[in-house]
Short mmCIF file of C-alpha atoms in Angstrom, two decimals:
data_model
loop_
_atom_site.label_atom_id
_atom_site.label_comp_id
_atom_site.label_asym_id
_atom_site.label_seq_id
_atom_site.Cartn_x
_atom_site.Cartn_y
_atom_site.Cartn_z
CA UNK A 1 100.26 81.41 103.09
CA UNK A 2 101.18 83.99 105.51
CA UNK A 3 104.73 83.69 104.80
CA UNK A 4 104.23 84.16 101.23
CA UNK A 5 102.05 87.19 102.35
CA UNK A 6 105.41 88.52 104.31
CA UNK A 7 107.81 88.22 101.16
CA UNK A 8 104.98 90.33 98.72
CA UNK A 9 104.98 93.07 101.87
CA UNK A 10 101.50 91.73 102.41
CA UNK A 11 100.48 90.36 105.49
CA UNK A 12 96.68 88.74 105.97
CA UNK A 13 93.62 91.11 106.90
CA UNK A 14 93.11 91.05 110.59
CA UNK A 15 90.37 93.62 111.25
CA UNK A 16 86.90 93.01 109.69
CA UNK A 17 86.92 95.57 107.52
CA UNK A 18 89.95 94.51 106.16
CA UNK A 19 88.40 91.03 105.54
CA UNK A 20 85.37 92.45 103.54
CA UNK A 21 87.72 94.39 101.59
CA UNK A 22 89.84 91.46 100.50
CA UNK A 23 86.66 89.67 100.03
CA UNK A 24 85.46 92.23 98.04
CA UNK A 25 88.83 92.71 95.37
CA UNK A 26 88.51 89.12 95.35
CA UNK A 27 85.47 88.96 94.01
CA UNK A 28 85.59 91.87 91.35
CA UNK A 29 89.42 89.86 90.37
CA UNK A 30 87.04 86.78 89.68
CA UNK A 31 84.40 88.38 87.95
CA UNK A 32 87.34 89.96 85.71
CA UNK A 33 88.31 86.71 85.30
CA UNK A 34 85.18 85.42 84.48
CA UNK A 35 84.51 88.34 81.96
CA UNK A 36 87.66 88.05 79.97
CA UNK A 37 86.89 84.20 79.44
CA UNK A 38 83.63 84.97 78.35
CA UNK A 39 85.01 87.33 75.84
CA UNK A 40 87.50 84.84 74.29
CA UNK A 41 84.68 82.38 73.99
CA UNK A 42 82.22 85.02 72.46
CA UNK A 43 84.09 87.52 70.83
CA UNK A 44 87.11 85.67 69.99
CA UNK A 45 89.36 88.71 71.44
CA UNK A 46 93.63 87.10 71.53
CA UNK A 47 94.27 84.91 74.81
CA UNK A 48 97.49 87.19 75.30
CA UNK A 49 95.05 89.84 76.07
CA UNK A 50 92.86 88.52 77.71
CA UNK A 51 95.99 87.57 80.27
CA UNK A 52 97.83 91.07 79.81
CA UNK A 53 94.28 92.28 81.29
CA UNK A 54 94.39 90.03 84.04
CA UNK A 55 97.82 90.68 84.80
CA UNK A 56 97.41 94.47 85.40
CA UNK A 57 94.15 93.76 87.42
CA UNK A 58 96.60 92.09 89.84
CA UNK A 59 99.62 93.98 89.76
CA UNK A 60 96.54 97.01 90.66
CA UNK A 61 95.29 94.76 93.32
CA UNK A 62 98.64 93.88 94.60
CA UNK A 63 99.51 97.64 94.93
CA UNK A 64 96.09 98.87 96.36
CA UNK A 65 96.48 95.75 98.97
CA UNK A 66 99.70 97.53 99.78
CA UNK A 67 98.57 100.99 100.46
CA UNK A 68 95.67 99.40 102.51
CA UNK A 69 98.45 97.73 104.57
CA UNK A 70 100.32 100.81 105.25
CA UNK A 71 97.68 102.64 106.07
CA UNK A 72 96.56 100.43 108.84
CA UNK A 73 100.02 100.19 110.30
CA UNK A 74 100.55 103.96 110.63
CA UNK A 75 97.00 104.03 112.29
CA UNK A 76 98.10 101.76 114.34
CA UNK A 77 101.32 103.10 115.50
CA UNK A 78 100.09 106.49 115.51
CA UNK A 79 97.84 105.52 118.57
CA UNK A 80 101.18 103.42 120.36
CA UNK A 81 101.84 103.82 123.94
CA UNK A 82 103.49 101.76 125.76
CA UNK A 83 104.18 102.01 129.86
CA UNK A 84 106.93 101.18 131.59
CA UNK A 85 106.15 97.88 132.82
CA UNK A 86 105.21 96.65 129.04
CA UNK A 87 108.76 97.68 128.63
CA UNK A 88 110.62 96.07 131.63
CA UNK A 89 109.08 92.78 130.94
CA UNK A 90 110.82 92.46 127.09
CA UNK A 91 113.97 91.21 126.36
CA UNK A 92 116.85 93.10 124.74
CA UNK A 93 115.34 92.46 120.90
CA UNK A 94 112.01 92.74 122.03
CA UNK A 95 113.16 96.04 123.66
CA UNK A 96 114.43 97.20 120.32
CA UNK A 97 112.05 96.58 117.78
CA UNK A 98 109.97 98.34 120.73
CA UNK A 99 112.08 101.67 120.43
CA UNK A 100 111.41 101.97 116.59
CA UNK A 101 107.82 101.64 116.64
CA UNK A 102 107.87 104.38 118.52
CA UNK A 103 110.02 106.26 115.89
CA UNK A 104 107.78 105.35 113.66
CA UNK A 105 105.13 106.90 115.53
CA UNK A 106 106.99 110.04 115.96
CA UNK A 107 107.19 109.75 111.84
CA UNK A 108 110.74 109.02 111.44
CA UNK A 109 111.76 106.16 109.00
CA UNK A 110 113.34 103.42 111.38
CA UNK A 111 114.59 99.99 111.33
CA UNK A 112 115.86 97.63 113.58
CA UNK A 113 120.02 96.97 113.11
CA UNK A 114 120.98 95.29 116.07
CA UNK A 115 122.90 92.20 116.30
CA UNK A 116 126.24 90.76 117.09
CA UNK A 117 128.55 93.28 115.61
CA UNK A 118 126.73 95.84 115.47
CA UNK A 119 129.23 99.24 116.52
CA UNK A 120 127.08 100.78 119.12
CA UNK A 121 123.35 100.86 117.05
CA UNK A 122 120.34 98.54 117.61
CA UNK A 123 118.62 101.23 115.60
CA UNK A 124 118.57 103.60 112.72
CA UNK A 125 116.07 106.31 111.74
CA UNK A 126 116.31 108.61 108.96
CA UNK A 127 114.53 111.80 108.95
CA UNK A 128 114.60 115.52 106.56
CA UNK A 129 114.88 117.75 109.58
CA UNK A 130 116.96 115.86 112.15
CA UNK A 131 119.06 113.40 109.68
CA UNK A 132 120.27 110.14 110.74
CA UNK A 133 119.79 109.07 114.41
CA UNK A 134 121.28 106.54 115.55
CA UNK A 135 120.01 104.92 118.92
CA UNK A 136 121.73 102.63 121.54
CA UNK A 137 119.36 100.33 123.48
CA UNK A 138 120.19 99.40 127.19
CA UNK A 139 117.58 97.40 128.09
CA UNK A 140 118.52 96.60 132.32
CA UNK A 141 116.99 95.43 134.84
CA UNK A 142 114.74 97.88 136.90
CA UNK A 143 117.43 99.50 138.94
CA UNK A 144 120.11 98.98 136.46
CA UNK A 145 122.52 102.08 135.44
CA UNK A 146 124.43 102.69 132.06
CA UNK A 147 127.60 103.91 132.70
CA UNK A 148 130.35 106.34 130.82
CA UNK A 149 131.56 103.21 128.91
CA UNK A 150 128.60 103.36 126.85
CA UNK A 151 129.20 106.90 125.61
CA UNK A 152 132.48 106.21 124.66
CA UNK A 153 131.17 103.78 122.77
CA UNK A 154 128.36 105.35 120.91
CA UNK A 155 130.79 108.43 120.26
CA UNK A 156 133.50 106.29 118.54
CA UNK A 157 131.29 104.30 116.07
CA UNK A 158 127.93 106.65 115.40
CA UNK A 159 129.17 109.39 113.41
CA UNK A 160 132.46 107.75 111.68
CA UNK A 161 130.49 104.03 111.48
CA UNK A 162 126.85 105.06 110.76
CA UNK A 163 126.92 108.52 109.94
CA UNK A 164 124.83 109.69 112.53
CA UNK A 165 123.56 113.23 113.34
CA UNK A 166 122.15 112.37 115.91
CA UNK A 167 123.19 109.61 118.82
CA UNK A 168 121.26 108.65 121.53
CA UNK A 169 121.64 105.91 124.22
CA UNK A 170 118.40 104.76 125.30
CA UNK A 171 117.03 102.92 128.91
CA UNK A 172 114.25 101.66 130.71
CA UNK A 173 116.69 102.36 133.64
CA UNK A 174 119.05 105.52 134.65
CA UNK A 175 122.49 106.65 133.90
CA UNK A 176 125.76 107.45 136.15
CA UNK A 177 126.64 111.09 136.94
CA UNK A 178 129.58 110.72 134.77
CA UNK A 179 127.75 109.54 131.48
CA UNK A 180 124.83 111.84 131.73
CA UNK A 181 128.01 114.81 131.91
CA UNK A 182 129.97 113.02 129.35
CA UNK A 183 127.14 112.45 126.80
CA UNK A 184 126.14 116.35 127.32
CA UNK A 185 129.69 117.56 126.75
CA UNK A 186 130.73 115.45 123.67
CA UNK A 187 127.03 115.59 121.87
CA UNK A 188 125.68 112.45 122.72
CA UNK A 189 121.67 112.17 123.93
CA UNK A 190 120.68 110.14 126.47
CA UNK A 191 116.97 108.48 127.79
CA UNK A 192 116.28 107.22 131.08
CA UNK A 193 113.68 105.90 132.79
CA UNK A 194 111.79 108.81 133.54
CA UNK A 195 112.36 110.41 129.45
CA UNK A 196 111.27 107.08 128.53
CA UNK A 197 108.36 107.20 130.09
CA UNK A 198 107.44 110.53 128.64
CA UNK A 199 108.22 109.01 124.94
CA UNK A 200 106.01 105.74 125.28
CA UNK A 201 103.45 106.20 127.20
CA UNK A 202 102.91 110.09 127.47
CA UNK A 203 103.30 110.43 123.45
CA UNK A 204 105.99 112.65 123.51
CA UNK A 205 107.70 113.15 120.06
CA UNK A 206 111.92 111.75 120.58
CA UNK A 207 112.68 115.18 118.83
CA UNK A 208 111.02 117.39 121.17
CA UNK A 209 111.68 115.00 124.24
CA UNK A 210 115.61 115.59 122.81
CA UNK A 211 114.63 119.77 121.88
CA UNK A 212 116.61 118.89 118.80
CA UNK A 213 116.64 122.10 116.88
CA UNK A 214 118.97 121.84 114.02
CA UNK A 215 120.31 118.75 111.90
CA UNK A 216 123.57 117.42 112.49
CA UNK A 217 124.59 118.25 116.49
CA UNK A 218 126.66 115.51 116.65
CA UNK A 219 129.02 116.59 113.67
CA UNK A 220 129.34 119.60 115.18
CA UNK A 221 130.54 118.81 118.55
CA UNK A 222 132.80 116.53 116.73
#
């Protein structure tokens, strides 16, 4: 059931209230139910009707269940914080799905892209101020540093692959010397540890963690 819940965009009510509520539409979609069979029987009104009715009582309940859904999710992230050690203890794809909640919560459009193949982006938000971003995850062990290979990286693929305007490479760890200087000469953003920490669990929007002021930085230093 849940699954089938998953492909609609639906997922099952977790919260009470959200339980009473489904209770509730079920209820008035029965008693519709109930009514329109009562009216064939008594009033002799066309089947087709009768299931046109019905039809657009669901699609209504469908949608309605939808916006309830969203609704609860953006509550939900809106309140997100996650520390440091939450952080350290996922693995790389946990990590990821991880960074765009967190865009979410900043209200950017995200979604997770990572995989095998994937040119330098694990994720991909999309936003009417700051444009495409496009964000590297380097999730290492506590200690760990990115180095200036990683910037290379993220340079060659973000703007000509994904068409960022923004590119950011993202840790729970630190960065060389050399990558911090290369990212900040050739227009590529980079969070460590301590910038994370100000993102997840101090609330800190990524744009004004980043000061982005103006869409497309990276095409510029192009």
């Amino acid at each position: 059931m849940r699954r089938k819940l998953r492909r609609l965009g639906l997922r099952a009510p977790r919260t009470g209230a959200e339980r009473v509520a489904a209770v509730v539409i079920a209820l008035v979609v029965v008693s519709w139910a109930a009514q329109g069979l009562r009216w064939v029987v008594t009033d002799g009104l066309p089947l087709l009707v009768v299931l046109a009715a019905l039809g657009a009582a669901g699609v209504a309940v469908w949608w309605w269940l939808r916006r309830v859904a969203a609704a609860a999710r953006r509550q939900r992230l809106a309140s997100l914080r996650l520390s440091l050690a939450q952080l350290d203890a996922m693995d790389d794809k946990q990590f990821e799905f991880a960074l765009r909640d967190l865009l979410l919560r900043d209200g950017i459009e995200a979604r997770q892209v990572g995989q095998q193949g994937d040119q330098a982006a694990d994720v991909i938000g999309q936003d009417a101020r700051w444009g495409r971003i496009v964000v590297q995850a380097k999730h290492t062990k506590v200690g760990g540093k990115v180095g200036s290979q990683v910037m290379y990286q993220v340079k060659g693929t973000a703007q000509p692959v994904h068409r960022a305007d923004v590119a950011v490479v993202v840790t729970n760890g630190s960065f060389t010397r050399d990558a911090k200087a290369w990212g900040d000469k050739h227009g590529i953003y980079w969070v460590d540890r301590e910038a994370l920490r100000r993102w997840a669990e101090g609330g800190t929007a990524l744009p004004d963690l980043l000061h982005l002021s103006r869409r497309g930085r990276l095409r510029a230093a192009a």
